Amino acid sequence: ISSGAVVEATGDIEFNTDVGNLDTGGGDIAINGSVNAISGNLTMTSGPDDDTISIHGSVTSGSTATISTGAGTDLVNVSSSGSLTGGNVLIDSGDDQNTIKIDGSVNADAGYLTINSGSEIDEVSIHGSATSVGTATISTGSGGDTVNISSGGSLTAENVLIQSGDDTEIGRAHV
C-alpha cells in the first residue's frame, strides 16, 4: 500500500503473500499508507519462505489485528513512523530464525497483546511502544533468543508475561 493510499472496510481486511509455497522465494507486505478494518479483523499472512511484513503507515482493526508469517526466516517491522492498533493484537513469526522490531507503536486497546517468535534463535526488539489494556505476552521458543526493550522503548500492560527458553532479556517493562 503506497504512501497516501487508504484501504478501509467495515468488515475484515486480509493481506496474503507467499501463499501455498508456489514460488521459490519469500513474499513482502509493505503498508506505507493507511489501512482500517473499522469493525472487523485485520490479518496479514505470509507463507513458509523468508518473508517481510513492514508497517510504515497506520494499520487499525476494530477487532483483532493478526500478523502471521509461518515458517522461514522472517522480519516483522513496525517502523518509527508506523502504528498497529487493534482490540487485540497477535504477532506470530512462526518457526525458524525471525526478527520482530517495534520502533513505532503497537497498541491493543481492548484486550491482549501477544508476540510469539519461532523455535530457533529469534530477536524481539521494542524501541518504540507496545501497550495493552490487558495482558502483554512475549513468548520465545527454545532457541537462544533475545528480547530487547531499549531505554527509549516501553512495554506497558496490566500484566506482562515474558516466556522464554535459553534467552537473553535486556531492558525494562512498565506494568
XYZ file of N, CA, C and O in Angstrom:
700
model
N 0.863 -1.163 0.000
C 0.000 0.000 0.000
C 0.911 1.229 0.000
O 1.731 1.393 0.907
N 0.745 2.073 -0.979
C 1.608 3.242 -1.145
C 1.311 4.321 -0.113
O 0.207 4.405 0.433
N 2.294 5.177 0.109
C 2.121 6.313 0.996
C 0.975 7.178 0.488
O 0.876 7.454 -0.703
N 0.088 7.579 1.370
C -1.074 8.387 0.994
C -2.287 7.569 0.591
O -3.399 8.089 0.545
N -2.105 6.279 0.297
C -3.228 5.416 -0.078
C -4.021 5.021 1.162
O -3.474 4.919 2.262
N -5.343 4.804 0.970
C -6.222 4.425 2.076
C -7.000 3.176 1.676
O -7.612 3.131 0.611
N -6.976 2.160 2.555
C -7.806 0.972 2.410
C -8.668 0.918 3.657
O -8.154 0.881 4.776
N -10.006 0.927 3.457
C -10.914 0.961 4.603
C -12.111 0.062 4.315
O -12.633 0.063 3.198
N -12.518 -0.703 5.331
C -13.683 -1.583 5.190
C -14.396 -1.656 6.526
O -13.767 -1.549 7.584
N -15.719 -1.843 6.474
C -16.453 -2.018 7.719
C -16.276 -3.426 8.264
O -16.494 -3.663 9.449
N -15.875 -4.371 7.425
C -15.644 -5.754 7.838
C -14.169 -6.084 7.903
O -13.338 -5.234 8.211
N -13.835 -7.324 7.569
C -12.469 -7.825 7.658
C -11.622 -7.367 6.471
O -12.130 -7.157 5.366
N -10.312 -7.254 6.715
C -9.326 -6.989 5.667
C -8.227 -8.031 5.803
O -7.736 -8.279 6.905
N -7.836 -8.649 4.661
C -6.767 -9.651 4.660
C -5.722 -9.306 3.615
O -6.062 -8.933 2.493
N -4.458 -9.446 4.006
C -3.333 -9.354 3.079
C -2.603 -10.685 3.155
O -2.270 -11.148 4.249
N -2.347 -11.312 2.008
C -1.664 -12.603 1.965
C -0.539 -12.551 0.952
O -0.700 -12.006 -0.140
N 0.600 -13.145 1.320
C 1.722 -13.260 0.396
C 2.397 -14.606 0.602
O 2.272 -15.210 1.670
N 3.083 -15.077 -0.426
C 3.811 -16.342 -0.346
C 2.879 -17.473 0.072
O 3.238 -18.342 0.861
N 1.667 -17.474 -0.461
C 0.647 -18.448 -0.085
C 0.838 -19.741 -0.864
O 1.068 -19.731 -2.069
N 0.758 -20.856 -0.185
C 0.822 -22.159 -0.832
C 2.205 -22.544 -1.309
O 2.358 -23.525 -2.020
N 3.228 -21.768 -0.961
C 4.606 -22.069 -1.336
C 4.743 -22.330 -2.834
O 5.424 -23.255 -3.257
N 4.073 -21.513 -3.646
C 4.100 -21.699 -5.094
C 5.308 -21.066 -5.762
O 5.506 -21.224 -6.954
N 6.122 -20.347 -4.999
C 7.300 -19.709 -5.566
C 8.546 -20.232 -4.856
O 8.479 -20.989 -3.919
N 9.721 -19.815 -5.348
C 10.968 -20.264 -4.735
C 11.493 -19.284 -3.695
O 12.426 -19.598 -2.980
N 10.917 -18.110 -3.611
C 11.365 -17.112 -2.643
C 10.229 -16.717 -1.733
O 9.139 -17.261 -1.789
N 10.508 -15.745 -0.906
C 9.505 -15.279 0.040
C 8.652 -14.174 -0.533
O 8.738 -13.833 -1.712
N 7.819 -13.602 0.310
C 6.934 -12.520 -0.088
C 7.074 -11.339 0.851
O 7.623 -11.454 1.946
N 6.575 -10.212 0.389
C 6.624 -8.992 1.183
C 5.251 -8.346 1.239
O 4.531 -8.324 0.249
N 4.912 -7.816 2.408
C 3.747 -6.954 2.574
C 4.286 -5.660 3.162
O 4.938 -5.678 4.214
N 4.051 -4.545 2.475
C 4.524 -3.246 2.952
C 3.344 -2.283 2.997
O 2.706 -2.026 1.980
N 3.064 -1.768 4.192
C 1.979 -0.809 4.378
C 2.616 0.553 4.639
O 3.217 0.776 5.687
N 2.511 1.447 3.659
C 3.042 2.804 3.789
C 1.929 3.827 3.947
O 2.183 4.960 4.328
N 0.709 3.430 3.644
C -0.451 4.302 3.745
C -1.263 3.977 4.985
O -0.712 3.656 6.037
N -2.584 4.005 4.835
C -3.492 3.792 5.953
C -4.425 2.622 5.648
O -5.027 2.564 4.574
N -4.534 1.696 6.608
C -5.443 0.548 6.488
C -6.305 0.517 7.733
O -5.794 0.574 8.852
N -7.647 0.420 7.544
C -8.563 0.443 8.681
C -9.697 -0.553 8.463
O -10.542 -0.359 7.601
N -9.699 -1.628 9.263
C -10.830 -2.563 9.315
C -11.705 -2.059 10.462
O -11.492 -2.399 11.622
N -12.664 -1.211 10.139
C -13.391 -0.412 11.124
C -13.979 -1.257 12.254
O -13.786 -0.965 13.428
N -14.715 -2.309 11.931
C -15.276 -3.155 12.982
C -14.927 -4.624 12.762
O -15.485 -5.498 13.401
N -13.973 -4.884 11.879
C -13.606 -6.256 11.564
C -12.189 -6.598 11.979
O -11.482 -5.802 12.597
N -11.781 -7.812 11.610
C -10.424 -8.283 11.860
C -9.514 -7.843 10.730
O -9.939 -7.725 9.575
N -8.258 -7.642 11.059
C -7.242 -7.338 10.061
C -6.189 -8.433 10.150
O -5.665 -8.698 11.236
N -5.915 -9.100 9.021
C -4.983 -10.224 9.021
C -3.946 -10.031 7.933
O -4.289 -9.748 6.781
N -2.670 -10.195 8.292
C -1.561 -10.210 7.336
C -0.880 -11.561 7.492
O -0.389 -11.880 8.577
N -0.858 -12.350 6.416
C -0.338 -13.707 6.472
C 0.672 -13.928 5.360
O 0.441 -13.528 4.219
N 1.782 -14.596 5.706
C 2.749 -14.995 4.693
C 3.028 -16.486 4.848
O 2.671 -17.096 5.851
N 3.672 -17.044 3.855
C 3.862 -18.488 3.795
C 5.174 -18.976 4.373
O 5.808 -18.303 5.183
N 5.619 -20.164 3.899
C 6.730 -20.872 4.545
C 8.135 -20.411 4.152
O 9.107 -20.972 4.634
N 8.267 -19.425 3.276
C 9.591 -18.963 2.882
C 10.010 -17.770 3.737
O 9.344 -17.413 4.697
N 11.122 -17.132 3.365
C 11.630 -15.960 4.084
C 10.812 -14.745 3.668
O 10.880 -14.313 2.519
N 10.039 -14.182 4.603
C 9.090 -13.124 4.288
C 9.341 -11.882 5.137
O 9.931 -11.954 6.210
N 8.846 -10.736 4.623
C 8.946 -9.476 5.340
C 7.579 -8.812 5.374
O 6.933 -8.674 4.335
N 7.153 -8.406 6.570
C 5.937 -7.609 6.731
C 6.360 -6.311 7.404
O 6.892 -6.331 8.517
N 6.171 -5.191 6.695
C 6.608 -3.890 7.187
C 5.433 -2.934 7.264
O 4.655 -2.820 6.319
N 5.340 -2.244 8.393
C 4.306 -1.226 8.585
C 5.005 0.111 8.788
O 5.708 0.298 9.784
N 4.836 0.993 7.816
C 5.400 2.337 7.888
C 4.292 3.377 8.010
O 4.575 4.541 8.236
N 3.043 2.937 7.841
C 1.875 3.805 7.930
C 1.029 3.425 9.125
O 1.531 2.924 10.131
N -0.279 3.605 8.986
C -1.219 3.354 10.076
C -2.081 2.140 9.743
O -2.748 2.113 8.711
N -2.074 1.143 10.628
C -2.873 -0.064 10.459
C -3.758 -0.195 11.695
O -3.259 -0.252 12.821
N -5.100 -0.249 11.479
C -6.046 -0.274 12.583
C -7.100 -1.346 12.341
O -7.598 -1.499 11.227
N -7.448 -2.064 13.413
C -8.518 -3.048 13.373
C -9.463 -2.772 14.524
O -9.024 -2.592 15.665
N -10.772 -2.753 14.232
C -11.762 -2.593 15.284
C -11.917 -3.839 16.128
O -12.551 -3.814 17.175
N -11.327 -4.954 15.692
C -11.406 -6.209 16.432
C -9.982 -6.711 16.691
O -9.251 -6.109 17.459
N -9.562 -7.783 16.030
C -8.232 -8.351 16.239
C -7.342 -8.088 15.031
O -7.745 -8.340 13.895
N -6.127 -7.608 15.297
C -5.104 -7.428 14.265
C -4.104 -8.565 14.411
O -3.528 -8.749 15.487
N -3.922 -9.338 13.327
C -3.045 -10.509 13.372
C -1.997 -10.420 12.271
O -2.334 -10.175 11.109
N -0.741 -10.647 12.653
C 0.350 -10.821 11.691
C 0.895 -12.220 11.926
O 1.305 -12.561 13.035
N 0.893 -13.051 10.874
C 1.360 -14.430 10.984
C 2.259 -14.737 9.799
O 1.799 -14.704 8.652
N 3.542 -15.049 10.062
C 4.481 -15.230 8.957
C 4.769 -16.677 8.605
O 5.417 -16.926 7.600
N 4.354 -17.628 9.382
C 4.659 -19.015 9.055
C 6.145 -19.293 9.188
O 6.905 -18.504 9.758
N 6.583 -20.417 8.630
C 7.992 -20.809 8.731
C 8.846 -19.915 7.833
O 8.340 -19.148 7.021
N 10.133 -20.036 7.963
C 11.074 -19.229 7.194
C 11.731 -18.195 8.091
O 11.295 -17.943 9.209
N 12.800 -17.609 7.596
C 13.493 -16.538 8.316
C 12.766 -15.246 7.986
O 12.935 -14.689 6.905
N 11.950 -14.779 8.910
C 11.017 -13.687 8.640
C 11.374 -12.426 9.422
O 11.998 -12.490 10.479
N 10.914 -11.288 8.887
C 11.058 -9.998 9.549
C 9.677 -9.357 9.640
O 8.985 -9.223 8.631
N 9.291 -8.983 10.856
C 8.101 -8.162 11.080
C 8.610 -6.842 11.625
O 9.299 -6.816 12.659
N 8.311 -5.749 10.932
C 8.862 -4.449 11.277
C 7.756 -3.402 11.344
O 7.094 -3.133 10.355
N 7.566 -2.819 12.539
C 6.712 -1.652 12.686
C 7.684 -0.490 12.850
O 8.303 -0.331 13.907
N 7.880 0.276 11.778
C 8.914 1.313 11.764
C 8.547 2.468 12.685
O 7.430 2.545 13.198
N 9.475 3.393 12.856
C 9.251 4.528 13.756
C 8.082 5.393 13.309
O 7.464 6.073 14.116
N 7.737 5.341 12.026
C 6.574 6.087 11.529
C 5.313 5.232 11.474
O 4.255 5.700 11.083
N 5.418 3.962 11.888
C 4.298 3.032 11.773
C 3.536 2.829 13.063
O 4.062 3.013 14.161
N 2.264 2.428 12.910
C 1.447 2.068 14.067
C 0.536 0.902 13.707
O 0.033 0.809 12.589
N 0.364 0.015 14.674
C -0.515 -1.141 14.544
C -1.413 -1.144 15.767
O -0.932 -1.249 16.902
N -2.734 -1.002 15.553
C -3.694 -0.916 16.650
C -4.846 -1.882 16.399
O -5.355 -1.974 15.285
N -5.243 -2.581 17.440
C -6.408 -3.454 17.370
C -6.975 -3.639 18.755
O -6.316 -3.328 19.759
N -8.189 -4.158 18.828
C -8.733 -4.518 20.131
C -7.803 -5.510 20.803
O -7.431 -5.378 21.963
N -7.397 -6.521 20.037
C -6.351 -7.474 20.413
C -5.322 -7.441 19.295
O -5.665 -7.216 18.125
N -4.064 -7.702 19.646
C -3.001 -7.742 18.637
C -2.203 -9.020 18.836
O -1.745 -9.312 19.955
N -2.033 -9.795 17.751
C -1.233 -11.018 17.764
C -0.189 -10.914 16.665
O -0.535 -10.712 15.495
N 1.085 -11.054 17.046
C 2.182 -11.133 16.081
C 2.832 -12.487 16.292
O 3.359 -12.780 17.368
N 2.788 -13.353 15.259
C 3.330 -14.707 15.346
C 4.269 -14.921 14.168
O 3.823 -14.978 13.025
N 5.575 -15.038 14.458
C 6.554 -15.145 13.371
C 6.886 -16.571 12.978
O 7.747 -16.794 12.140
N 6.224 -17.555 13.538
C 6.419 -18.941 13.112
C 7.799 -19.473 13.431
O 8.582 -18.871 14.154
N 8.116 -20.647 12.869
C 9.394 -21.295 13.133
C 10.506 -20.678 12.305
O 10.273 -19.905 11.387
N 11.719 -21.076 12.608
C 12.976 -20.613 12.013
C 13.439 -19.323 12.689
O 12.837 -18.877 13.656
N 14.515 -18.735 12.181
C 15.101 -17.539 12.798
C 14.348 -16.303 12.342
O 14.287 -16.020 11.143
N 13.792 -15.552 13.303
C 12.934 -14.421 12.981
C 13.338 -13.176 13.759
O 13.933 -13.265 14.832
N 12.950 -12.025 13.208
C 13.168 -10.749 13.872
C 11.844 -10.005 13.911
O 11.184 -9.861 12.888
N 11.480 -9.546 15.111
C 10.295 -8.711 15.291
C 10.780 -7.394 15.876
O 11.363 -7.379 16.964
N 10.593 -6.298 15.106
C 11.067 -4.984 15.530
C 9.884 -4.028 15.666
O 9.116 -3.866 14.726
N 9.762 -3.423 16.836
C 8.733 -2.408 17.058
C 9.453 -1.101 17.368
O 9.901 -0.879 18.490
N 9.605 -0.274 16.340
C 10.220 1.043 16.502
C 9.146 2.120 16.613
O 9.407 3.210 17.097
N 7.935 1.818 16.134
C 6.791 2.717 16.219
C 5.926 2.322 17.395
O 6.425 2.112 18.505
N 4.606 2.161 17.145
C 3.713 1.797 18.243
C 2.829 0.618 17.860
O 2.367 0.507 16.728
N 2.621 -0.249 18.853
C 1.682 -1.362 18.757
C 0.781 -1.241 19.973
O 1.259 -1.169 21.102
N -0.548 -1.222 19.724
C -1.487 -0.936 20.799
C -2.683 -1.900 20.731
O -3.398 -1.922 19.736
N -2.860 -2.671 21.815
C -4.057 -3.495 21.977
C -4.981 -2.721 22.904
O -4.801 -2.725 24.119
N -5.962 -2.034 22.314
C -6.742 -1.075 23.103
C -7.988 -1.656 23.768
O -8.703 -0.932 24.451
N -8.245 -2.970 23.615
C -9.406 -3.566 24.276
C -9.097 -4.908 24.935
O -9.936 -5.449 25.635
N -7.896 -5.455 24.707
C -7.625 -6.789 25.235
C -6.152 -7.100 25.329
O -5.390 -6.377 25.951
N -5.729 -8.180 24.651
C -4.385 -8.713 24.815
C -3.449 -8.297 23.685
O -3.873 -8.003 22.572
N -2.154 -8.309 24.002
C -1.065 -8.174 23.041
C -0.207 -9.407 23.192
O 0.289 -9.688 24.295
N -0.054 -10.185 22.113
C 0.751 -11.401 22.162
C 1.772 -11.358 21.038
O 1.416 -11.134 19.876
N 3.036 -11.587 21.394
C 4.120 -11.668 20.421
C 4.766 -13.036 20.588
O 5.297 -13.347 21.651
N 4.695 -13.866 19.536
C 5.300 -15.201 19.540
C 6.396 -15.244 18.487
O 6.137 -14.972 17.317
N 7.609 -15.589 18.909
C 8.666 -15.811 17.920
C 8.835 -17.312 17.745
O 8.238 -18.097 18.464
N 9.624 -17.716 16.796
C 9.737 -19.126 16.453
C 10.589 -19.940 17.409
O 10.951 -19.493 18.500
N 10.935 -21.146 16.976
C 11.654 -22.088 17.830
C 13.162 -22.012 17.653
O 13.892 -22.728 18.318
N 13.645 -21.178 16.752
C 15.086 -21.041 16.533
C 15.608 -19.837 17.312
O 14.991 -19.395 18.262
N 16.722 -19.270 16.887
C 17.300 -18.082 17.522
C 16.597 -16.861 16.958
O 16.738 -16.542 15.779
N 15.820 -16.170 17.786
C 14.995 -15.055 17.345
C 15.336 -13.796 18.129
O 15.908 -13.858 19.215
N 14.927 -12.642 17.562
C 15.104 -11.371 18.251
C 13.789 -10.613 18.260
O 13.152 -10.449 17.225
N 13.372 -10.163 19.448
C 12.223 -9.287 19.615
C 12.761 -7.985 20.195
O 13.340 -7.993 21.286
N 12.622 -6.884 19.450
C 13.137 -5.586 19.892
C 11.999 -4.581 19.957
O 11.241 -4.442 19.001
N 11.912 -3.878 21.083
C 10.928 -2.813 21.235
C 11.695 -1.531 21.532
O 12.223 -1.353 22.629
N 11.789 -0.678 20.517
C 12.436 0.623 20.663
C 11.387 1.726 20.689
O 11.697 2.860 21.012
N 10.160 1.384 20.329
C 9.018 2.288 20.376
C 8.163 1.923 21.573
O 8.673 1.658 22.661
N 6.837 1.840 21.351
C 5.950 1.491 22.459
C 5.030 0.339 22.081
O 4.547 0.263 20.955
N 4.838 -0.553 23.033
C 3.887 -1.646 22.904
C 3.000 -1.588 24.142
O 3.502 -1.635 25.269
N 1.682 -1.458 23.935
C 0.771 -1.308 25.066
C -0.419 -2.247 24.936
O -0.818 -2.617 23.831
N -0.970 -2.598 26.093
C -2.164 -3.434 26.141
C -2.953 -3.074 27.392
O -2.359 -2.877 28.456
N -4.280 -2.998 27.263
C -5.107 -2.775 28.447
C -5.225 -4.057 29.270
O -5.601 -4.012 30.424
N -4.896 -5.192 28.668
C -4.930 -6.476 29.356
C -3.521 -7.003 29.555
O -2.636 -6.287 30.007
N -3.307 -8.248 29.173
C -2.014 -8.902 29.331
C -1.185 -8.754 28.064
O -1.688 -8.938 26.963
N 0.084 -8.435 28.236
C 1.048 -8.431 27.135
C 1.964 -9.627 27.336
O 2.573 -9.779 28.394
N 2.026 -10.499 26.332
C 2.839 -11.709 26.416
C 3.854 -11.710 25.292
O 3.502 -11.511 24.128
N 5.125 -11.925 25.645
C 6.164 -12.174 24.647
C 6.634 -13.595 24.897
O 7.146 -13.910 25.970
N 6.436 -14.455 23.908
C 6.776 -15.860 24.052
C 7.804 -16.235 22.988
O 7.530 -16.116 21.795
N 8.982 -16.651 23.453
C 10.024 -17.079 22.527
C 10.193 -18.582 22.647
O 9.865 -19.177 23.663
N 10.708 -19.182 21.614
C 10.857 -20.631 21.596
C 12.060 -21.106 22.384
O 12.591 -20.397 23.241
N 12.526 -22.293 22.049
C 13.582 -22.944 22.809
C 14.979 -22.475 22.409
O 15.945 -22.818 23.069
N 15.099 -21.704 21.332
C 16.414 -21.245 20.892
C 16.964 -20.162 21.790
O 16.308 -19.695 22.711
N 18.194 -19.749 21.540
C 18.845 -18.692 22.304
C 18.377 -17.336 21.820
O 19.076 -16.649 21.086
N 17.191 -16.933 22.220
C 16.540 -15.723 21.715
C 16.950 -14.491 22.517
O 17.439 -14.591 23.635
N 16.688 -13.310 21.920
C 16.930 -12.046 22.611
C 15.642 -11.242 22.623
O 15.017 -11.058 21.577
N 15.237 -10.787 23.802
C 14.125 -9.850 23.957
C 14.745 -8.554 24.454
O 15.327 -8.521 25.541
N 14.662 -7.493 23.650
C 15.314 -6.232 23.966
C 14.287 -5.106 24.007
O 13.698 -4.778 22.987
N 14.076 -4.546 25.184
C 13.255 -3.346 25.331
C 14.241 -2.231 25.641
O 14.794 -2.169 26.743
N 14.516 -1.390 24.658
C 15.577 -0.398 24.790
C 15.208 0.696 25.777
O 14.063 0.806 26.216
N 16.181 1.544 26.107
C 15.952 2.617 27.072
C 14.904 3.608 26.577
O 14.242 4.260 27.366
N 14.721 3.715 25.264
C 13.680 4.581 24.716
C 12.378 3.858 24.439
O 11.391 4.463 24.045
N 12.349 2.551 24.654
C 11.165 1.757 24.369
C 10.374 1.455 25.618
O 10.858 1.611 26.734
N 9.120 1.002 25.423
C 8.307 0.636 26.585
C 7.328 -0.464 26.225
O 6.828 -0.546 25.109
N 7.087 -1.324 27.197
C 6.073 -2.365 27.133
C 5.173 -2.126 28.338
O 5.605 -2.280 29.480
N 3.940 -1.690 28.083
C 3.043 -1.285 29.151
C 1.760 -2.108 29.076
O 1.142 -2.197 28.014
N 1.380 -2.711 30.210
C 0.169 -3.527 30.257
C -0.265 -3.725 31.691
O 0.486 -3.437 32.632
N -1.486 -4.256 31.853
C -1.957 -4.606 33.182
C -1.102 -5.735 33.744
O -0.724 -5.745 34.908
N -0.775 -6.714 32.891
C 0.096 -7.834 33.246
C 1.088 -8.027 32.114
O 0.719 -7.949 30.948
N 2.343 -8.305 32.463
C 3.373 -8.585 31.463
C 3.920 -9.970 31.742
O 4.302 -10.288 32.876
N 3.967 -10.815 30.702
C 4.486 -12.166 30.820
C 5.500 -12.377 29.707
O 5.157 -12.266 28.526
N 6.746 -12.639 30.076
C 7.777 -12.966 29.086
C 8.148 -14.421 29.307
O 8.691 -14.781 30.348
N 7.785 -15.255 28.332
C 8.038 -16.692 28.415
C 9.192 -17.005 27.481
O 9.125 -16.709 26.282
N 10.228 -17.630 28.023
C 11.391 -17.863 27.180
C 12.123 -19.120 27.588
O 11.972 -19.617 28.690
N 12.946 -19.576 26.661
C 13.806 -20.723 26.930
C 15.172 -20.222 27.361
O 15.304 -19.449 28.309
N 16.209 -20.582 26.627
C 17.588 -20.185 26.916
C 17.849 -18.832 26.267
O 18.496 -18.730 25.236
N 17.312 -17.758 26.876
C 17.258 -16.474 26.211
C 17.953 -15.372 26.999
O 18.245 -15.514 28.174
N 18.138 -14.257 26.308
C 18.676 -13.051 26.904
C 17.577 -12.012 26.914
O 16.955 -11.750 25.871
N 17.324 -11.432 28.063
C 16.312 -10.377 28.167
C 17.024 -9.092 28.576
O 17.739 -9.066 29.570
N 16.847 -8.043 27.785
C 17.523 -6.780 28.014
C 16.465 -5.703 28.128
O 15.537 -5.662 27.334
N 16.587 -4.813 29.097
C 15.692 -3.668 29.130
C 14.712 -3.720 30.274
O 14.936 -4.314 31.301
N 13.564 -3.104 30.033
C 12.602 -2.900 31.095
C 11.195 -3.054 30.560
O 10.964 -2.994 29.364
N 10.269 -3.208 31.473
C 8.844 -3.244 31.118
C 8.089 -2.415 32.130
O 8.385 -2.443 33.318
N 7.121 -1.636 31.664
C 6.270 -0.857 32.545
C 4.975 -1.627 32.764
O 4.355 -2.050 31.827
N 4.596 -1.788 34.026
C 3.357 -2.504 34.332
C 2.437 -1.565 35.082
O 2.836 -0.879 35.974
